[in-house]
Coordinates of C-alpha atoms in Angstrom, one line a residue:
M11 CA 18.9 -49.5 -46.7
A12 CA 17.4 -46.1 -45.6
C13 CA 18.6 -45.0 -49.1
I14 CA 16.3 -47.3 -50.9
P15 CA 13.2 -45.4 -52.0
I16 CA 10.2 -46.6 -49.9
L17 CA 8.1 -47.8 -53.2
I18 CA 11.1 -50.2 -54.0
L19 CA 11.2 -51.5 -50.2
L20 CA 8.0 -52.4 -50.4
S21 CA 7.9 -54.2 -53.4
L22 CA 10.7 -56.7 -52.1
S23 CA 7.8 -58.7 -50.4
S24 CA 10.7 -61.4 -49.6
F25 CA 12.0 -58.9 -47.0
C26 CA 8.6 -57.6 -45.8
K27 CA 5.7 -59.7 -43.8
S28 CA 3.1 -60.9 -46.1
D29 CA 0.5 -62.6 -44.4
D30 CA -3.3 -61.6 -45.3
Q31 CA -5.0 -60.5 -42.0
L32 CA -4.3 -57.8 -39.4
T33 CA -5.1 -58.3 -35.6
Y34 CA -5.2 -56.5 -32.5
A35 CA -1.8 -58.1 -31.7
K36 CA -0.3 -57.7 -35.1
P37 CA -0.6 -54.1 -36.5
L38 CA 0.8 -53.2 -39.9
A39 CA 3.9 -51.1 -39.5
S40 CA 5.1 -48.8 -42.5
G41 CA 8.0 -51.4 -43.3
D42 CA 5.0 -54.3 -43.6
T43 CA 2.7 -55.5 -46.1
L44 CA -0.4 -57.6 -46.6
V45 CA -0.6 -59.9 -49.4
S46 CA -3.9 -61.7 -50.6
K47 CA -4.1 -65.5 -50.1
G48 CA -3.8 -65.8 -53.9
G49 CA -1.4 -63.3 -54.3
D50 CA -3.3 -60.7 -56.5
F51 CA -3.3 -57.8 -54.1
A52 CA -1.5 -56.2 -51.5
L53 CA -1.8 -53.7 -48.9
G54 CA 0.7 -51.4 -47.4
F55 CA 2.5 -48.1 -47.5
F56 CA 4.0 -46.4 -50.4
S57 CA 5.3 -42.9 -51.7
P58 CA 4.2 -42.1 -55.2
T59 CA 7.7 -41.6 -56.4
S60 CA 11.3 -42.1 -54.9
S61 CA 11.8 -38.4 -54.1
S62 CA 8.2 -37.7 -52.7
P63 CA 8.3 -37.1 -49.0
S64 CA 4.5 -38.3 -48.7
L65 CA 3.7 -41.7 -47.4
Y66 CA 0.1 -43.4 -48.1
L67 CA -1.7 -46.4 -47.1
G68 CA -2.9 -48.0 -50.0
I69 CA -4.3 -51.4 -51.9
W70 CA -2.3 -52.5 -55.3
Y71 CA -2.0 -55.3 -57.7
H72 CA 1.1 -57.8 -56.0
N73 CA 2.0 -59.8 -58.7
I74 CA 2.6 -57.7 -61.7
P75 CA 5.5 -55.5 -62.4
K76 CA 4.1 -52.0 -62.8
H77 CA 2.9 -50.9 -59.6
T78 CA -0.8 -49.9 -59.8
V79 CA -2.6 -48.3 -57.3
V80 CA -6.5 -49.0 -56.9
W81 CA -7.4 -47.6 -53.5
V82 CA -5.8 -44.9 -50.8
A83 CA -6.7 -44.3 -47.4
N84 CA -5.4 -40.9 -46.5
R85 CA -5.1 -39.4 -50.0
N86 CA -5.8 -35.9 -48.5
K87 CA -3.7 -36.4 -45.5
P88 CA -0.2 -38.0 -46.3
I89 CA 2.2 -38.9 -43.7
T90 CA 5.9 -37.6 -44.0
S91 CA 7.9 -40.4 -45.1
S92 CA 10.5 -40.0 -42.4
V93 CA 8.0 -40.8 -39.7
S94 CA 7.0 -44.1 -39.3
A95 CA 3.3 -45.4 -39.6
E96 CA 0.9 -48.2 -38.2
L97 CA -2.6 -49.3 -39.0
G98 CA -3.9 -51.3 -36.1
I99 CA -7.4 -52.3 -35.0
R100 CA -9.2 -50.4 -32.1
N101 CA -12.5 -51.1 -30.3
T102 CA -13.8 -47.2 -30.7
S103 CA -12.7 -46.7 -34.1
G104 CA -12.0 -49.8 -36.1
L105 CA -9.2 -49.7 -38.2
I106 CA -7.0 -46.7 -37.3
L107 CA -4.1 -45.2 -39.0
S108 CA -1.7 -43.3 -36.9
D109 CA 2.0 -41.7 -37.2
S110 CA 4.8 -42.1 -35.0
Q111 CA 3.5 -39.1 -32.7
G112 CA 0.1 -41.2 -31.7
Q113 CA -1.8 -38.6 -34.3
T114 CA -4.7 -40.2 -35.8
V115 CA -4.4 -40.0 -39.6
W116 CA -7.3 -41.9 -41.1
A117 CA -9.7 -44.4 -39.4
T118 CA -12.8 -46.3 -40.3
N119 CA -14.8 -44.9 -37.1
N120 CA -16.7 -48.2 -36.4
K121 CA -17.1 -49.2 -32.8
I122 CA -16.4 -53.0 -32.3
T123 CA -18.5 -55.1 -29.5
A124 CA -16.5 -55.0 -26.2
G125 CA -15.0 -58.4 -25.8
D126 CA -14.7 -59.3 -29.5
N127 CA -11.2 -60.4 -29.4
G128 CA -11.4 -62.1 -32.7
V129 CA -11.9 -59.0 -35.1
D130 CA -9.8 -59.4 -38.0
A131 CA -9.0 -57.1 -41.1
V132 CA -8.2 -59.3 -44.3
I133 CA -7.0 -58.4 -47.9
L134 CA -8.9 -60.4 -50.5
D135 CA -7.9 -61.9 -54.1
T136 CA -10.6 -59.3 -54.9
G137 CA -8.8 -56.3 -54.0
N138 CA -11.5 -55.9 -51.0
L139 CA -9.8 -54.8 -47.4
V140 CA -12.5 -56.3 -45.1
L141 CA -13.0 -55.6 -41.3
R142 CA -14.8 -58.3 -39.7
S143 CA -16.2 -59.6 -36.3
S144 CA -15.1 -63.2 -35.0
N145 CA -18.4 -64.5 -36.0
G146 CA -17.5 -63.4 -39.9
T147 CA -19.9 -60.3 -40.2
V148 CA -18.5 -57.4 -42.3
I149 CA -17.7 -54.3 -39.9
W150 CA -16.3 -52.5 -42.8
Q151 CA -14.9 -52.8 -46.3
S152 CA -12.9 -50.7 -48.8
F153 CA -15.0 -51.8 -51.5
D154 CA -18.0 -49.5 -50.0
H155 CA -15.4 -46.3 -50.0
P156 CA -13.9 -46.5 -53.4
T157 CA -11.2 -43.6 -54.3
D158 CA -10.7 -43.3 -58.2
T159 CA -11.0 -47.0 -59.3
L160 CA -13.6 -49.8 -59.4
L161 CA -12.6 -53.3 -59.3
P162 CA -14.6 -56.5 -61.0
G163 CA -17.5 -57.3 -58.3
M164 CA -17.6 -54.1 -56.4
R165 CA -20.9 -52.5 -56.0
F166 CA -20.5 -49.0 -56.6
V167 CA -23.6 -47.9 -54.9
L168 CA -24.8 -44.3 -56.7
S169 CA -27.7 -43.3 -54.6
Y170 CA -29.4 -44.4 -51.6
K171 CA -32.7 -43.3 -50.8
D172 CA -32.8 -41.3 -53.8
R173 CA -29.7 -39.7 -52.6
V174 CA -26.6 -39.0 -54.8
V175 CA -24.0 -41.1 -52.4
G176 CA -21.0 -42.7 -54.6
R177 CA -18.6 -40.9 -56.4
L178 CA -15.2 -41.6 -57.9
V179 CA -12.8 -38.7 -57.6
A180 CA -9.5 -38.8 -59.7
W181 CA -5.9 -38.5 -58.6
K182 CA -4.7 -34.9 -58.6
G183 CA -2.0 -35.9 -61.0
P184 CA -0.2 -39.1 -62.1
D185 CA 1.9 -39.2 -58.8
D186 CA -0.6 -37.0 -56.5
P187 CA -3.4 -39.3 -54.9
S188 CA -5.1 -36.3 -53.8
D189 CA -8.6 -35.5 -54.6
G190 CA -8.3 -33.9 -58.3
D191 CA -10.6 -32.0 -60.2
F192 CA -12.6 -34.8 -62.0
S193 CA -15.0 -37.1 -60.7
L194 CA -17.6 -39.5 -61.7
G195 CA -21.2 -39.8 -60.1
L196 CA -24.9 -39.8 -60.4
D197 CA -26.2 -36.5 -61.7
P198 CA -28.1 -35.1 -58.7
S199 CA -30.8 -33.5 -60.7
S200 CA -32.3 -36.3 -62.1
N201 CA -30.7 -39.7 -60.5
L202 CA -31.0 -40.8 -64.0
Q203 CA -27.7 -40.2 -65.7
L204 CA -24.0 -41.2 -65.1
V205 CA -21.6 -38.2 -65.6
I206 CA -18.4 -36.7 -65.3
W207 CA -17.5 -33.5 -63.7
H208 CA -14.9 -31.1 -63.9
G209 CA -15.0 -29.5 -60.8
T210 CA -19.0 -28.4 -60.6
R211 CA -19.0 -28.4 -64.2
L212 CA -20.9 -31.1 -66.5
Y213 CA -17.8 -32.6 -68.6
C214 CA -19.3 -35.7 -70.1
R215 CA -22.4 -38.1 -69.7
T216 CA -21.6 -41.7 -69.8
M217 CA -25.1 -43.1 -69.3
V218 CA -28.7 -42.6 -69.2
R219 CA -30.7 -44.8 -67.5
N220 CA -33.1 -46.7 -69.5
S221 CA -34.5 -50.4 -70.1
I222 CA -31.1 -51.4 -71.5
T223 CA -28.7 -50.3 -68.7
V224 CA -30.6 -51.8 -65.9
G225 CA -30.9 -54.9 -67.5
G226 CA -27.1 -55.2 -68.4
G227 CA -25.3 -56.9 -70.9
P228 CA -21.6 -57.4 -72.5
Y229 CA -19.7 -54.2 -72.7
R230 CA -16.5 -55.2 -74.4
S231 CA -15.0 -58.4 -75.7
N232 CA -11.9 -59.6 -77.2
T233 CA -10.1 -62.7 -77.4
S234 CA -9.5 -63.6 -73.7
S235 CA -12.5 -61.7 -71.8
I236 CA -16.1 -60.5 -71.6
L237 CA -17.1 -57.7 -69.5
Y238 CA -20.8 -57.6 -68.4
Q239 CA -21.9 -54.7 -66.7
T240 CA -25.3 -53.9 -65.1
A241 CA -26.9 -51.0 -62.9
T242 CA -29.7 -52.1 -60.4
D243 CA -32.1 -50.9 -57.9
V244 CA -32.1 -53.4 -54.7
G245 CA -34.3 -52.1 -51.9
D246 CA -33.2 -48.4 -51.1
Q247 CA -29.9 -48.6 -53.4
Y248 CA -29.0 -47.8 -56.7
Y249 CA -26.0 -49.7 -57.9
F250 CA -23.3 -50.3 -60.6
V251 CA -21.4 -53.2 -60.9
Y252 CA -19.2 -55.1 -63.9
T253 CA -17.7 -58.4 -63.7
V254 CA -15.4 -60.4 -66.2
S255 CA -15.4 -63.7 -67.3
D256 CA -13.4 -66.6 -65.8
G257 CA -9.7 -66.7 -66.4
S258 CA -10.0 -63.0 -67.6
P259 CA -6.8 -60.7 -67.3
Y260 CA -6.9 -58.0 -64.3
V261 CA -9.6 -55.6 -65.4
R262 CA -10.2 -52.0 -63.9
M263 CA -12.2 -49.0 -64.3
M264 CA -11.1 -45.8 -63.2
V265 CA -11.3 -42.1 -63.7
D266 CA -8.1 -40.6 -64.3
Y267 CA -6.4 -37.3 -63.6
T268 CA -7.3 -36.1 -67.3
G269 CA -10.9 -36.5 -66.8
K270 CA -11.0 -39.9 -68.8
M271 CA -12.9 -42.9 -67.4
K272 CA -11.1 -45.7 -68.7
I273 CA -11.4 -49.9 -68.8
L274 CA -7.9 -51.2 -68.8
S275 CA -6.9 -54.9 -69.2
W276 CA -3.3 -56.4 -68.2
S277 CA -1.3 -57.8 -70.8
D278 CA 1.1 -60.4 -69.4
S279 CA 3.0 -60.1 -73.1
S280 CA 3.5 -56.3 -72.8
S281 CA 3.7 -56.0 -69.2
S282 CA 1.5 -53.1 -69.4
W283 CA -2.2 -51.8 -69.1
T284 CA -4.2 -51.7 -72.6
V285 CA -6.9 -49.3 -72.8
I286 CA -10.2 -51.4 -74.0
G287 CA -12.6 -48.6 -73.5
E288 CA -12.8 -44.8 -72.6
V289 CA -14.9 -41.7 -72.6
P290 CA -14.6 -39.0 -73.8
T291 CA -12.5 -39.3 -76.9
A292 CA -13.7 -37.3 -79.9
C293 CA -17.2 -35.5 -80.2
D294 CA -18.8 -37.0 -76.7
F295 CA -17.3 -33.9 -74.5
Y296 CA -20.5 -32.4 -73.2
A297 CA -22.2 -30.4 -75.7
S298 CA -19.3 -30.4 -78.1
C299 CA -21.7 -30.9 -81.4
G300 CA -23.8 -28.3 -80.5
S301 CA -27.6 -27.7 -80.3
F302 CA -29.6 -30.2 -82.2
G303 CA -26.3 -32.1 -83.3
Y304 CA -25.1 -35.6 -82.0
C305 CA -22.2 -37.9 -81.7
D306 CA -21.8 -40.6 -83.9
F307 CA -20.2 -43.8 -82.8
T308 CA -21.6 -45.9 -85.4
G309 CA -18.5 -45.3 -87.8
T310 CA -14.5 -45.9 -87.5
V311 CA -14.1 -42.1 -87.1
H312 CA -16.5 -40.7 -84.3
T313 CA -18.0 -37.6 -85.9
C314 CA -20.8 -34.9 -85.2
Q315 CA -23.7 -34.7 -87.6
C316 CA -27.1 -33.6 -87.3
L317 CA -30.4 -34.6 -85.8
D318 CA -33.0 -35.6 -89.0
G319 CA -34.9 -32.5 -90.3
Y320 CA -31.9 -30.1 -89.3
E321 CA -28.7 -29.0 -91.0
L322 CA -25.7 -27.5 -90.0
D323 CA -25.9 -23.8 -88.7
G324 CA -22.4 -22.3 -90.2
L325 CA -19.2 -23.7 -91.3
D326 CA -18.9 -25.8 -88.2
F327 CA -20.9 -27.5 -85.1
S328 CA -19.8 -24.3 -82.5
R329 CA -23.4 -23.0 -83.7
G330 CA -25.1 -26.7 -83.8
C331 CA -28.0 -27.4 -86.3
R332 CA -31.1 -25.4 -87.6
R333 CA -34.3 -26.7 -88.4
M334 CA -35.0 -27.1 -92.3
E335 CA -38.6 -26.6 -92.0
P336 CA -39.6 -24.0 -89.0
L337 CA -41.7 -25.7 -86.3
K338 CA -44.7 -23.3 -85.2
C339 CA -47.5 -23.6 -82.9
G340 CA -50.7 -24.4 -84.4
K341 CA -49.2 -25.6 -87.7
P342 CA -48.9 -29.5 -88.8
N343 CA -46.4 -31.5 -87.5
H344 CA -45.5 -34.9 -86.6
F345 CA -42.7 -36.9 -84.6
V346 CA -40.0 -39.0 -85.9
A347 CA -38.5 -42.1 -83.8
L348 CA -34.6 -41.9 -84.1
P349 CA -33.2 -45.4 -82.9
V350 CA -30.2 -46.4 -80.8
L351 CA -29.5 -43.0 -79.2
M352 CA -28.2 -41.7 -75.7
V353 CA -31.2 -39.2 -75.3
P354 CA -30.1 -35.4 -74.7
A355 CA -29.4 -33.7 -71.4
N356 CA -31.6 -31.3 -69.7
F357 CA -34.9 -33.6 -69.7
L358 CA -38.0 -33.2 -67.8
H359 CA -38.6 -36.4 -66.0
I360 CA -42.4 -36.9 -65.8
K361 CA -43.5 -40.0 -63.6
N362 CA -46.2 -42.5 -63.8
R363 CA -46.8 -42.5 -67.5
S364 CA -47.5 -45.1 -69.9
F365 CA -45.6 -44.8 -73.5
D366 CA -48.7 -43.3 -75.0
Q367 CA -49.1 -41.1 -72.0
C368 CA -45.8 -39.8 -72.4
A369 CA -46.3 -39.3 -75.9
A370 CA -49.4 -37.3 -75.4
E371 CA -47.5 -34.9 -72.7
C372 CA -45.5 -34.0 -75.5
S373 CA -47.7 -33.6 -78.4
S374 CA -50.2 -31.9 -76.5
N375 CA -47.5 -29.2 -75.6
C376 CA -46.3 -27.1 -78.7
S377 CA -43.3 -26.3 -77.0
C378 CA -42.3 -29.8 -76.3
T379 CA -39.4 -30.8 -79.3
A380 CA -38.8 -34.6 -78.2
Y381 CA -39.7 -37.3 -75.7
A382 CA -38.5 -40.8 -74.8
Y383 CA -39.9 -43.6 -72.8
A384 CA -38.3 -46.7 -70.9
N385 CA -39.9 -49.3 -68.6
L386 CA -37.2 -49.8 -65.8
S387 CA -39.3 -52.8 -64.3
S388 CA -36.5 -55.1 -64.6
D389 CA -34.5 -52.3 -62.4
G390 CA -35.4 -54.1 -58.8
T391 CA -38.6 -53.0 -57.4
Y392 CA -40.5 -50.0 -58.2
E393 CA -43.7 -48.1 -57.3
D394 CA -43.5 -46.4 -60.8
P395 CA -41.4 -48.3 -63.3
S396 CA -42.1 -45.6 -65.9
R397 CA -39.4 -43.2 -67.2
C398 CA -40.9 -40.6 -69.3
L399 CA -38.5 -37.8 -70.4
V400 CA -39.5 -34.7 -72.3
W401 CA -37.7 -31.7 -73.6
T402 CA -38.7 -28.6 -74.6
G403 CA -36.2 -26.2 -76.1
E404 CA -32.8 -26.9 -77.6
L405 CA -31.4 -30.6 -77.6
V406 CA -28.1 -30.9 -76.5
D407 CA -25.5 -33.7 -76.3
T408 CA -27.4 -36.6 -77.9
Q409 CA -24.9 -39.6 -79.0
K410 CA -25.9 -42.5 -81.6
F411 CA -24.7 -45.9 -81.3
S412 CA -24.4 -49.4 -83.3
N413 CA -26.3 -50.8 -80.1
N414 CA -27.5 -50.7 -76.7
G415 CA -29.4 -47.4 -77.3
E416 CA -32.8 -46.3 -77.2
N417 CA -35.7 -44.4 -79.2
L418 CA -36.0 -40.8 -79.3
Y419 CA -39.0 -39.2 -80.8
L420 CA -38.3 -35.7 -82.6
R421 CA -40.4 -33.2 -83.4
L422 CA -40.6 -31.7 -86.8
A423 CA -42.7 -29.4 -88.8
D424 CA -44.6 -31.3 -92.0
S425 CA -43.0 -30.5 -95.5
P426 CA -45.7 -29.3 -98.1
G427 CA -47.4 -32.7 -99.5
M428 CA -46.7 -35.1 -97.0
D429 CA -49.3 -37.7 -96.2
R430 CA -50.4 -37.2 -93.0
R431 CA -52.1 -40.9 -92.7
A432 CA -48.6 -42.6 -93.1
L433 CA -47.0 -40.2 -90.6
A434 CA -49.5 -40.8 -88.2
L435 CA -48.9 -44.6 -88.3
F436 CA -45.1 -44.0 -88.1
S437 CA -45.4 -41.5 -85.3
S438 CA -47.5 -44.1 -83.0
C439 CA -44.9 -46.7 -83.4
P440 CA -43.1 -47.3 -79.6

């Protein structure tokens, strides 16, 4: 029996304890698993490969043939698989993972009220591990501490009191759960855009907060499911959450070790995960289309294009695009509305402005190249629901979509013979 790989051992639920709860009197040993009531998820110990000497405490899908881990407790502090491990409940630290020598490997660090002997930990059919008091109050939950994966209904807190707090961190490799090089979180320079980092370098922007993202909407649909995502402010929290329609197959969102954010759906027919959405894919790597270029997602093939009023500067987009008509301070100019875009990076956020005031901020500054405006009033309760963004200098990392984008108001020089009255009417449209 000792020769059988640990991963295989833990998959043989008929030989393992398969309750869904952990109590003071019933810890979880390295040969045991907890299985949610509906059989969707399991909590237990695993090794990434049969030859790996490392043992981890994790949560995975229980009733699909492909072992898929969605959460790891001790990802940066594995236990040697030759040493037994135990997960228990302690008054001084809440959930605690220890090895056979009694060394603490991982703990939730929650103090439990003295005398509350009804505290337990339960693995739910949502994939959430919850430590709760005897009256049902949640003391700690794994959904508040994601590793590389978001599950439906999980509230991914991006910021708290304007401080970035949430981040998904990819595995280092396909068989190495430790912290990898890629991560997903809110950009702390503005708290307005969700980005993928490669170390400390911006790798890809996935979302800029606007009146559409805060209101939510269907992200992806197929014959069997609809995925609905929203980003919302409640009190001091700004969080992202997604749900799926009833009867949907398993869906998960994750950042993998190659730096891709993927949405995957389980297929029973092929017994595999199907990618239904991922970024980056083609020209949406950060700044890949150069200055004043944009990644066009409206066609079957995603390609780089130049913004209106610009042309390619060279043979490819390595040098970006250049103005067709030079823009000079004091010379006639106008703004054109470019619709359905993810606006460029490196913006200046000006607060407490109406749309007209935002437009005036840019038009009165001859160094301003573009502006964008959104009302975030549907995104919870704000003292200032306005979002006025202005740009000076180059515009980098713009993207164009078929829907769910916003207007970018781009400053262009007038061409000889232009009808100024028509331009004035066009430029004033929100």
